[in-house]
Amino acid sequence: MRHRDDMTFPPEEYARRLEDLRDRMKSRRLDAVVISDPENLMYLTDYQTTGYSFFQALVVPLDGDCFMVTRNMEESNVHARTWVEKTRPYADNGDAIQRLIEALREAGLYNSTVGYERNSYFLPAYQQDRFHSAYTGGRLLDCFGIVEEGRVCKSKHEIEIMKRAARATEAGMKAGIEIAEPGVSENEIGAAISAAMFEAGGEPPAVMPYVTSGPRSMIGHATWEGRTVQEGEHVFLEVGGCYRRYHTAMMRTIVMQEELSPSMRSAEEQMQKALFELRDRVQPGLTVSDADKIVRDIISAGSHGGSLITRSGYSIGIAFPPSWDEGYILSLMQGDPQILKEGMTFHIIPWVWGVDGDKTVGISDTFYVTETGCESFFSLPEEFTLKPGKGKPSAPTAKKANGEQAQPAS
């Protein structure tokens, strides 16, 4: 392992991750693993590129040096970013899988038991078929999840990086709330969010912000399309800030009215209550299913007419497009007996779909599990913002440090 001091984490962090991976390899009786998932490559080596649609893999033998198989163009990322010294590149018109086979043979691993990530987005079926056909000297086994077992609980170093991502998330959300008002387009809101995230030190996120207004908020995973916000409508925002590929996310809602309707008030109150109750009860040992039930029961008890139609939260951390979540590692869903552990990080989403039959609203939080409870990455108030029209107060009344109410600007 090449020692360098210009990586996201200190060298001992990567050494620990590699040692832990090899311990899991031993327990599965694997001589080597071929890691192709972009998030796992980042976790183990600090390697990242936007060119991950081409085959790339880190080969980790139980003993001996690791090496990477990459496209020629991406080899520079290995040398510029990672501790990996050995590379085995291939040309654009070359055969990536054949290069992998040759590299395994060179490393004395052709007659071995080798694990590969069968569920990786970027190791498609045709490549897996060719890998099985060409690797005739040994045995291939699915080792999906072997790296994720280490990723699910974040170290103190990772928590600090996620705090930097959280600054970008909050900056983006504040900018979105500030600019959103009747007469402003969804595109303008999205642009303000994005600019603020990047100005706050954020980096390109796995997903750009979600910005929908009025009836468009009922379209799942929709984002801005040029629509202009109208008087009396609401705007739903979900922002994921990124730093060194680590993400945090939050939802907020802006309502273009002087006061909330009874149904919208109920939605706001139930989401606030769900977040409060869950954070109050989260600690190592609580099951995933019980955590989900806390949120789901509170949301379903409201008089808002909507429902929580998805999981109530998901693991979040390292991410590349097309998604910022680690939900495939762990999601808060009914019936899951897994337990929460210190260092786990979650985006909790007690959002309400279908308020009054035609509105989606949300207030969410990203937190990390501590030894005795949990801590939020954010400080932004968890409430709807009322904006009845241009020229009127654009945010809830703030409190001065001495507890007196600050007066809105005239």
mmCIF file of N, CA, C and O in Angstrom, residues 147-232:
data_model
loop_
_atom_site.group_PDB
_atom_site.id
_atom_site.type_symbol
_atom_site.label_atom_id
_atom_site.label_comp_id
_atom_site.label_asym_id
_atom_site.label_seq_id
_atom_site.Cartn_x
_atom_site.Cartn_y
_atom_site.Cartn_z
ATOM 1 N N VAL A 147 -18.099 -5.836 0.993
ATOM 2 C CA VAL A 147 -17.564 -4.511 1.311
ATOM 3 C C VAL A 147 -18.596 -3.696 2.078
ATOM 4 O O VAL A 147 -18.275 -2.980 3.029
ATOM 5 N N GLU A 148 -19.866 -3.838 1.696
ATOM 6 C CA GLU A 148 -20.933 -3.077 2.344
ATOM 7 C C GLU A 148 -21.042 -3.381 3.839
ATOM 8 O O GLU A 148 -21.486 -2.534 4.620
ATOM 9 N N GLU A 149 -20.641 -4.567 4.240
ATOM 10 C CA GLU A 149 -20.643 -4.891 5.667
ATOM 11 C C GLU A 149 -19.774 -3.915 6.453
ATOM 12 O O GLU A 149 -20.061 -3.605 7.613
ATOM 13 N N GLY A 150 -18.722 -3.432 5.837
ATOM 14 C CA GLY A 150 -17.881 -2.430 6.475
ATOM 15 C C GLY A 150 -18.412 -1.021 6.311
ATOM 16 O O GLY A 150 -18.237 -0.174 7.190
ATOM 17 N N ARG A 151 -19.081 -0.761 5.199
ATOM 18 C CA ARG A 151 -19.559 0.594 4.905
ATOM 19 C C ARG A 151 -20.747 1.024 5.759
ATOM 20 O O ARG A 151 -20.950 2.217 6.000
ATOM 21 N N VAL A 152 -21.555 0.083 6.221
ATOM 22 C CA VAL A 152 -22.823 0.440 6.856
ATOM 23 C C VAL A 152 -22.626 1.226 8.151
ATOM 24 O O VAL A 152 -23.453 2.082 8.486
ATOM 25 N N CYS A 153 -21.555 0.994 8.878
ATOM 26 C CA CYS A 153 -21.246 1.768 10.084
ATOM 27 C C CYS A 153 -20.072 2.695 9.774
ATOM 28 O O CYS A 153 -18.978 2.236 9.445
ATOM 29 N N LYS A 154 -20.315 3.994 9.865
ATOM 30 C CA LYS A 154 -19.287 4.964 9.504
ATOM 31 C C LYS A 154 -18.310 5.188 10.656
ATOM 32 O O LYS A 154 -18.687 5.197 11.823
ATOM 33 N N SER A 155 -17.056 5.403 10.297
ATOM 34 C CA SER A 155 -16.034 5.732 11.282
ATOM 35 C C SER A 155 -16.150 7.204 11.665
ATOM 36 O O SER A 155 -16.874 7.978 11.028
ATOM 37 N N LYS A 156 -15.393 7.594 12.681
ATOM 38 C CA LYS A 156 -15.400 9.004 13.095
ATOM 39 C C LYS A 156 -14.915 9.898 11.954
ATOM 40 O O LYS A 156 -15.370 11.041 11.808
ATOM 41 N N HIS A 157 -14.005 9.376 11.127
ATOM 42 C CA HIS A 157 -13.518 10.164 9.995
ATOM 43 C C HIS A 157 -14.631 10.386 8.966
ATOM 44 O O HIS A 157 -14.767 11.475 8.396
ATOM 45 N N GLU A 158 -15.417 9.361 8.721
ATOM 46 C CA GLU A 158 -16.511 9.481 7.753
ATOM 47 C C GLU A 158 -17.591 10.435 8.257
ATOM 48 O O GLU A 158 -18.167 11.205 7.475
ATOM 49 N N ILE A 159 -17.881 10.383 9.550
ATOM 50 C CA ILE A 159 -18.878 11.297 10.122
ATOM 51 C C ILE A 159 -18.446 12.747 9.904
ATOM 52 O O ILE A 159 -19.269 13.615 9.567
ATOM 53 N N GLU A 160 -17.170 13.030 10.070
ATOM 54 C CA GLU A 160 -16.686 14.398 9.871
ATOM 55 C C GLU A 160 -16.830 14.830 8.415
ATOM 56 O O GLU A 160 -17.187 15.984 8.135
ATOM 57 N N ILE A 161 -16.575 13.927 7.488
ATOM 58 C CA ILE A 161 -16.762 14.254 6.070
ATOM 59 C C ILE A 161 -18.240 14.508 5.778
ATOM 60 O O ILE A 161 -18.603 15.431 5.025
ATOM 61 N N MET A 162 -19.128 13.702 6.372
ATOM 62 C CA MET A 162 -20.562 13.905 6.159
ATOM 63 C C MET A 162 -21.035 15.228 6.758
ATOM 64 O O MET A 162 -21.989 15.832 6.255
ATOM 65 N N LYS A 163 -20.390 15.692 7.803
ATOM 66 C CA LYS A 163 -20.733 17.015 8.351
ATOM 67 C C LYS A 163 -20.420 18.110 7.331
ATOM 68 O O LYS A 163 -21.135 19.120 7.245
ATOM 69 N N ARG A 164 -19.365 17.917 6.560
ATOM 70 C CA ARG A 164 -19.041 18.896 5.516
ATOM 71 C C ARG A 164 -20.064 18.833 4.384
ATOM 72 O O ARG A 164 -20.439 19.861 3.806
ATOM 73 N N ALA A 165 -20.526 17.623 4.073
ATOM 74 C CA ALA A 165 -21.606 17.496 3.087
ATOM 75 C C ALA A 165 -22.867 18.176 3.599
ATOM 76 O O ALA A 165 -23.620 18.787 2.822
ATOM 77 N N ALA A 166 -23.106 18.085 4.903
ATOM 78 C CA ALA A 166 -24.311 18.680 5.502
ATOM 79 C C ALA A 166 -24.312 20.199 5.370
ATOM 80 O O ALA A 166 -25.374 20.822 5.231
ATOM 81 N N ARG A 167 -23.143 20.818 5.423
ATOM 82 C CA ARG A 167 -23.081 22.271 5.237
ATOM 83 C C ARG A 167 -23.584 22.656 3.847
ATOM 84 O O ARG A 167 -24.300 23.652 3.683
ATOM 85 N N ALA A 168 -23.213 21.865 2.855
ATOM 86 C CA ALA A 168 -23.687 22.129 1.500
ATOM 87 C C ALA A 168 -25.182 21.886 1.400
ATOM 88 O O ALA A 168 -25.904 22.650 0.735
ATOM 89 N N THR A 169 -25.673 20.825 2.039
ATOM 90 C CA THR A 169 -27.112 20.534 2.018
ATOM 91 C C THR A 169 -27.902 21.698 2.596
ATOM 92 O O THR A 169 -28.877 22.165 1.990
ATOM 93 N N GLU A 170 -27.503 22.163 3.773
ATOM 94 C CA GLU A 170 -28.215 23.261 4.428
ATOM 95 C C GLU A 170 -28.134 24.548 3.619
ATOM 96 O O GLU A 170 -29.126 25.271 3.491
ATOM 97 N N ALA A 171 -26.964 24.842 3.073
ATOM 98 C CA ALA A 171 -26.825 26.059 2.269
ATOM 99 C C ALA A 171 -27.751 26.013 1.063
ATOM 100 O O ALA A 171 -28.410 27.013 0.722
ATOM 101 N N GLY A 172 -27.821 24.861 0.407
ATOM 102 C CA GLY A 172 -28.710 24.726 -0.742
ATOM 103 C C GLY A 172 -30.164 24.870 -0.365
ATOM 104 O O GLY A 172 -30.937 25.555 -1.052
ATOM 105 N N MET A 173 -30.554 24.222 0.737
ATOM 106 C CA MET A 173 -31.957 24.300 1.151
ATOM 107 C C MET A 173 -32.342 25.720 1.549
ATOM 108 O O MET A 173 -33.423 26.213 1.192
ATOM 109 N N LYS A 174 -31.471 26.405 2.275
ATOM 110 C CA LYS A 174 -31.763 27.798 2.656
ATOM 111 C C LYS A 174 -31.962 28.670 1.415
ATOM 112 O O LYS A 174 -32.864 29.512 1.367
ATOM 113 N N ALA A 175 -31.126 28.475 0.413
ATOM 114 C CA ALA A 175 -31.242 29.265 -0.817
ATOM 115 C C ALA A 175 -32.540 28.952 -1.544
ATOM 116 O O ALA A 175 -33.203 29.844 -2.086
ATOM 117 N N GLY A 176 -32.937 27.674 -1.551
ATOM 118 C CA GLY A 176 -34.186 27.295 -2.198
ATOM 119 C C GLY A 176 -35.388 27.893 -1.503
ATOM 120 O O GLY A 176 -36.333 28.380 -2.153
ATOM 121 N N ILE A 177 -35.367 27.852 -0.173
ATOM 122 C CA ILE A 177 -36.473 28.433 0.601
ATOM 123 C C ILE A 177 -36.548 29.945 0.385
ATOM 124 O O ILE A 177 -37.630 30.524 0.242
ATOM 125 N N GLU A 178 -35.397 30.582 0.324
ATOM 126 C CA GLU A 178 -35.375 32.039 0.182
ATOM 127 C C GLU A 178 -35.932 32.497 -1.162
ATOM 128 O O GLU A 178 -36.683 33.474 -1.231
ATOM 129 N N ILE A 179 -35.579 31.800 -2.232
ATOM 130 C CA ILE A 179 -35.983 32.269 -3.560
ATOM 131 C C ILE A 179 -37.393 31.829 -3.933
ATOM 132 O O ILE A 179 -38.061 32.473 -4.758
ATOM 133 N N ALA A 180 -37.890 30.761 -3.322
ATOM 134 C CA ALA A 180 -39.202 30.228 -3.713
ATOM 135 C C ALA A 180 -40.328 31.192 -3.323
ATOM 136 O O ALA A 180 -40.469 31.554 -2.161
ATOM 137 N N GLU A 181 -41.105 31.588 -4.314
ATOM 138 C CA GLU A 181 -42.272 32.433 -4.083
ATOM 139 C C GLU A 181 -43.096 32.457 -5.364
ATOM 140 O O GLU A 181 -42.624 32.040 -6.431
ATOM 141 N N PRO A 182 -44.333 32.919 -5.293
ATOM 142 C CA PRO A 182 -45.153 32.993 -6.505
ATOM 143 C C PRO A 182 -44.460 33.817 -7.592
ATOM 144 O O PRO A 182 -43.881 34.866 -7.322
ATOM 145 N N GLY A 183 -44.491 33.307 -8.816
ATOM 146 C CA GLY A 183 -43.874 34.004 -9.936
ATOM 147 C C GLY A 183 -42.479 33.527 -10.265
ATOM 148 O O GLY A 183 -41.935 33.880 -11.318
ATOM 149 N N VAL A 184 -41.887 32.723 -9.378
ATOM 150 C CA VAL A 184 -40.546 32.189 -9.612
ATOM 151 C C VAL A 184 -40.671 30.795 -10.226
ATOM 152 O O VAL A 184 -41.550 30.019 -9.846
ATOM 153 N N SER A 185 -39.808 30.457 -11.150
ATOM 154 C CA SER A 185 -39.893 29.148 -11.787
ATOM 155 C C SER A 185 -39.149 28.091 -10.973
ATOM 156 O O SER A 185 -38.235 28.394 -10.199
ATOM 157 N N GLU A 186 -39.546 26.850 -11.180
ATOM 158 C CA GLU A 186 -38.843 25.736 -10.546
ATOM 159 C C GLU A 186 -37.376 25.722 -10.952
ATOM 160 O O GLU A 186 -36.500 25.393 -10.139
ATOM 161 N N ASN A 187 -37.088 26.089 -12.202
ATOM 162 C CA ASN A 187 -35.699 26.119 -12.663
ATOM 163 C C ASN A 187 -34.868 27.126 -11.877
ATOM 164 O O ASN A 187 -33.712 26.859 -11.537
ATOM 165 N N GLU A 188 -35.456 28.291 -11.608
ATOM 166 C CA GLU A 188 -34.736 29.301 -10.833
ATOM 167 C C GLU A 188 -34.451 28.808 -9.419
ATOM 168 O O GLU A 188 -33.383 29.076 -8.851
ATOM 169 N N ILE A 189 -35.398 28.089 -8.842
ATOM 170 C CA ILE A 189 -35.197 27.537 -7.502
ATOM 171 C C ILE A 189 -34.079 26.497 -7.534
ATOM 172 O O ILE A 189 -33.178 26.497 -6.687
ATOM 173 N N GLY A 190 -34.128 25.607 -8.529
ATOM 174 C CA GLY A 190 -33.095 24.594 -8.655
ATOM 175 C C GLY A 190 -31.713 25.190 -8.857
ATOM 176 O O GLY A 190 -30.722 24.710 -8.300
ATOM 177 N N ALA A 191 -31.641 26.267 -9.644
ATOM 178 C CA ALA A 191 -30.354 26.926 -9.890
ATOM 179 C C ALA A 191 -29.808 27.550 -8.619
ATOM 180 O O ALA A 191 -28.604 27.471 -8.338
ATOM 181 N N ALA A 192 -30.683 28.181 -7.825
ATOM 182 C CA ALA A 192 -30.244 28.809 -6.579
ATOM 183 C C ALA A 192 -29.739 27.772 -5.582
ATOM 184 O O ALA A 192 -28.726 27.975 -4.909
ATOM 185 N N ILE A 193 -30.445 26.654 -5.492
ATOM 186 C CA ILE A 193 -30.012 25.574 -4.595
ATOM 187 C C ILE A 193 -28.640 25.066 -4.998
ATOM 188 O O ILE A 193 -27.729 24.933 -4.172
ATOM 189 N N SER A 194 -28.484 24.771 -6.285
ATOM 190 C CA SER A 194 -27.235 24.199 -6.778
ATOM 191 C C SER A 194 -26.065 25.148 -6.563
ATOM 192 O O SER A 194 -24.989 24.740 -6.097
ATOM 193 N N ALA A 195 -26.259 26.426 -6.893
ATOM 194 C CA ALA A 195 -25.182 27.401 -6.726
ATOM 195 C C ALA A 195 -24.769 27.515 -5.267
ATOM 196 O O ALA A 195 -23.571 27.555 -4.945
ATOM 197 N N ALA A 196 -25.753 27.543 -4.379
ATOM 198 C CA ALA A 196 -25.445 27.686 -2.953
ATOM 199 C C ALA A 196 -24.701 26.465 -2.416
ATOM 200 O O ALA A 196 -23.779 26.600 -1.596
ATOM 201 N N MET A 197 -25.086 25.274 -2.859
ATOM 202 C CA MET A 197 -24.381 24.069 -2.416
ATOM 203 C C MET A 197 -22.912 24.119 -2.817
ATOM 204 O O MET A 197 -22.025 23.823 -2.013
ATOM 205 N N PHE A 198 -22.654 24.503 -4.062
ATOM 206 C CA PHE A 198 -21.283 24.501 -4.550
ATOM 207 C C PHE A 198 -20.469 25.632 -3.906
ATOM 208 O O PHE A 198 -19.288 25.463 -3.598
ATOM 209 N N GLU A 199 -21.101 26.779 -3.703
ATOM 210 C CA GLU A 199 -20.408 27.883 -3.050
ATOM 211 C C GLU A 199 -20.051 27.552 -1.601
ATOM 212 O O GLU A 199 -19.075 28.086 -1.056
ATOM 213 N N ALA A 200 -20.830 26.658 -0.974
ATOM 214 C CA ALA A 200 -20.568 26.248 0.402
ATOM 215 C C ALA A 200 -19.537 25.128 0.494
ATOM 216 O O ALA A 200 -19.301 24.589 1.579
ATOM 217 N N GLY A 201 -18.925 24.790 -0.629
ATOM 218 C CA GLY A 201 -17.904 23.753 -0.622
ATOM 219 C C GLY A 201 -18.384 22.397 -1.067
ATOM 220 O O GLY A 201 -17.618 21.430 -1.072
ATOM 221 N N GLY A 202 -19.657 22.303 -1.447
ATOM 222 C CA GLY A 202 -20.189 21.043 -1.918
ATOM 223 C C GLY A 202 -19.657 20.672 -3.290
ATOM 224 O O GLY A 202 -19.189 21.538 -4.051
ATOM 225 N N GLU A 203 -19.732 19.395 -3.592
ATOM 226 C CA GLU A 203 -19.266 18.870 -4.874
ATOM 227 C C GLU A 203 -20.440 18.241 -5.616
ATOM 228 O O GLU A 203 -21.526 18.095 -5.038
ATOM 229 N N PRO A 204 -20.284 17.886 -6.899
ATOM 230 C CA PRO A 204 -21.432 17.376 -7.667
ATOM 231 C C PRO A 204 -22.099 16.181 -6.981
ATOM 232 O O PRO A 204 -21.445 15.162 -6.745
ATOM 233 N N PRO A 205 -23.382 16.295 -6.653
ATOM 234 C CA PRO A 205 -24.070 15.207 -5.957
ATOM 235 C C PRO A 205 -24.477 14.099 -6.915
ATOM 236 O O PRO A 205 -24.481 14.275 -8.138
ATOM 237 N N ALA A 206 -24.823 12.952 -6.339
ATOM 238 C CA ALA A 206 -25.265 11.820 -7.153
ATOM 239 C C ALA A 206 -26.583 12.120 -7.849
ATOM 240 O O ALA A 206 -26.858 11.576 -8.922
ATOM 241 N N VAL A 207 -27.399 12.984 -7.242
ATOM 242 C CA VAL A 207 -28.677 13.391 -7.823
ATOM 243 C C VAL A 207 -28.826 14.887 -7.607
ATOM 244 O O VAL A 207 -28.571 15.380 -6.508
ATOM 245 N N MET A 208 -29.243 15.602 -8.630
ATOM 246 C CA MET A 208 -29.505 17.028 -8.467
ATOM 247 C C MET A 208 -30.766 17.219 -7.626
ATOM 248 O O MET A 208 -31.572 16.292 -7.474
ATOM 249 N N PRO A 209 -30.963 18.406 -7.052
ATOM 250 C CA PRO A 209 -32.090 18.617 -6.138
ATOM 251 C C PRO A 209 -33.444 18.326 -6.793
ATOM 252 O O PRO A 209 -33.628 18.525 -7.995
ATOM 253 N N TYR A 210 -34.369 17.875 -5.967
ATOM 254 C CA TYR A 210 -35.752 17.712 -6.406
ATOM 255 C C TYR A 210 -36.514 18.996 -6.088
ATOM 256 O O TYR A 210 -36.521 19.463 -4.952
ATOM 257 N N VAL A 211 -37.138 19.566 -7.125
ATOM 258 C CA VAL A 211 -37.923 20.789 -6.987
ATOM 259 C C VAL A 211 -39.228 20.593 -7.726
ATOM 260 O O VAL A 211 -39.231 20.463 -8.957
ATOM 261 N N THR A 212 -40.337 20.527 -6.992
ATOM 262 C CA THR A 212 -41.653 20.423 -7.636
ATOM 263 C C THR A 212 -42.628 21.362 -6.947
ATOM 264 O O THR A 212 -42.509 21.637 -5.754
ATOM 265 N N SER A 213 -43.584 21.840 -7.694
ATOM 266 C CA SER A 213 -44.558 22.784 -7.141
ATOM 267 C C SER A 213 -45.974 22.345 -7.495
ATOM 268 O O SER A 213 -46.204 21.700 -8.527
ATOM 269 N N GLY A 214 -46.919 22.715 -6.632
ATOM 270 C CA GLY A 214 -48.328 22.447 -6.895
ATOM 271 C C GLY A 214 -48.599 20.988 -7.201
ATOM 272 O O GLY A 214 -48.056 20.087 -6.560
ATOM 273 N N PRO A 215 -49.405 20.711 -8.208
ATOM 274 C CA PRO A 215 -49.773 19.326 -8.520
ATOM 275 C C PRO A 215 -48.608 18.464 -8.980
ATOM 276 O O PRO A 215 -48.677 17.240 -8.895
ATOM 277 N N ARG A 216 -47.519 19.084 -9.449
ATOM 278 C CA ARG A 216 -46.374 18.285 -9.888
ATOM 279 C C ARG A 216 -45.695 17.561 -8.729
ATOM 280 O O ARG A 216 -44.916 16.623 -8.937
ATOM 281 N N SER A 217 -45.977 17.972 -7.505
ATOM 282 C CA SER A 217 -45.353 17.307 -6.356
ATOM 283 C C SER A 217 -45.847 15.883 -6.184
ATOM 284 O O SER A 217 -45.247 15.100 -5.445
ATOM 285 N N MET A 218 -46.920 15.510 -6.872
ATOM 286 C CA MET A 218 -47.455 14.151 -6.783
ATOM 287 C C MET A 218 -46.753 13.189 -7.747
ATOM 288 O O MET A 218 -47.056 12.000 -7.759
ATOM 289 N N ILE A 219 -45.807 13.690 -8.534
ATOM 290 C CA ILE A 219 -45.073 12.847 -9.473
ATOM 291 C C ILE A 219 -43.801 12.365 -8.782
ATOM 292 O O ILE A 219 -42.931 13.157 -8.426
ATOM 293 N N GLY A 220 -43.680 11.066 -8.576
ATOM 294 C CA GLY A 220 -42.547 10.513 -7.861
ATOM 295 C C GLY A 220 -41.209 10.821 -8.519
ATOM 296 O O GLY A 220 -41.036 10.635 -9.718
ATOM 297 N N HIS A 221 -40.275 11.328 -7.699
ATOM 298 C CA HIS A 221 -38.920 11.633 -8.142
ATOM 299 C C HIS A 221 -38.868 12.602 -9.313
ATOM 300 O O HIS A 221 -37.915 12.592 -10.107
ATOM 301 N N ALA A 222 -39.868 13.455 -9.433
ATOM 302 C CA ALA A 222 -39.812 14.517 -10.442
ATOM 303 C C ALA A 222 -38.966 15.668 -9.918
ATOM 304 O O ALA A 222 -38.834 15.862 -8.710
ATOM 305 N N THR A 223 -38.386 16.426 -10.821
ATOM 306 C CA THR A 223 -37.696 17.640 -10.425
ATOM 307 C C THR A 223 -38.029 18.730 -11.440
ATOM 308 O O THR A 223 -38.946 18.572 -12.251
ATOM 309 N N TRP A 224 -37.327 19.850 -11.372
ATOM 310 C CA TRP A 224 -37.787 21.056 -12.077
ATOM 311 C C TRP A 224 -37.962 20.846 -13.575
ATOM 312 O O TRP A 224 -37.207 20.155 -14.230
ATOM 313 N N GLU A 225 -39.025 21.499 -14.099
ATOM 314 C CA GLU A 225 -39.337 21.448 -15.530
ATOM 315 C C GLU A 225 -39.797 22.798 -16.056
ATOM 316 O O GLU A 225 -40.553 22.879 -17.011
ATOM 317 N N GLY A 226 -39.393 23.862 -15.391
ATOM 318 C CA GLY A 226 -39.700 25.192 -15.898
ATOM 319 C C GLY A 226 -41.018 25.777 -15.434
ATOM 320 O O GLY A 226 -41.350 26.905 -15.785
ATOM 321 N N ARG A 227 -41.777 25.024 -14.654
ATOM 322 C CA ARG A 227 -43.081 25.509 -14.206
ATOM 323 C C ARG A 227 -42.921 26.708 -13.273
ATOM 324 O O ARG A 227 -41.991 26.768 -12.462
ATOM 325 N N THR A 228 -43.853 27.663 -13.356
ATOM 326 C CA THR A 228 -43.847 28.833 -12.488
ATOM 327 C C THR A 228 -44.752 28.601 -11.286
ATOM 328 O O THR A 228 -45.896 28.152 -11.432
ATOM 329 N N VAL A 229 -44.241 28.897 -10.110
ATOM 330 C CA VAL A 229 -45.007 28.724 -8.872
ATOM 331 C C VAL A 229 -46.143 29.744 -8.828
ATOM 332 O O VAL A 229 -45.938 30.930 -9.120
ATOM 333 N N GLN A 230 -47.327 29.282 -8.444
ATOM 334 C CA GLN A 230 -48.513 30.136 -8.406
ATOM 335 C C GLN A 230 -48.899 30.487 -6.960
ATOM 336 O O GLN A 230 -48.532 29.793 -6.022
ATOM 337 N N GLU A 231 -49.655 31.580 -6.828
ATOM 338 C CA GLU A 231 -50.193 31.968 -5.518
ATOM 339 C C GLU A 231 -51.004 30.813 -4.926
ATOM 340 O O GLU A 231 -51.744 30.138 -5.629
ATOM 341 N N GLY A 232 -50.849 30.613 -3.632
ATOM 342 C CA GLY A 232 -51.631 29.616 -2.926
ATOM 343 C C GLY A 232 -51.102 28.196 -3.028
ATOM 344 O O GLY A 232 -51.635 27.289 -2.390
#
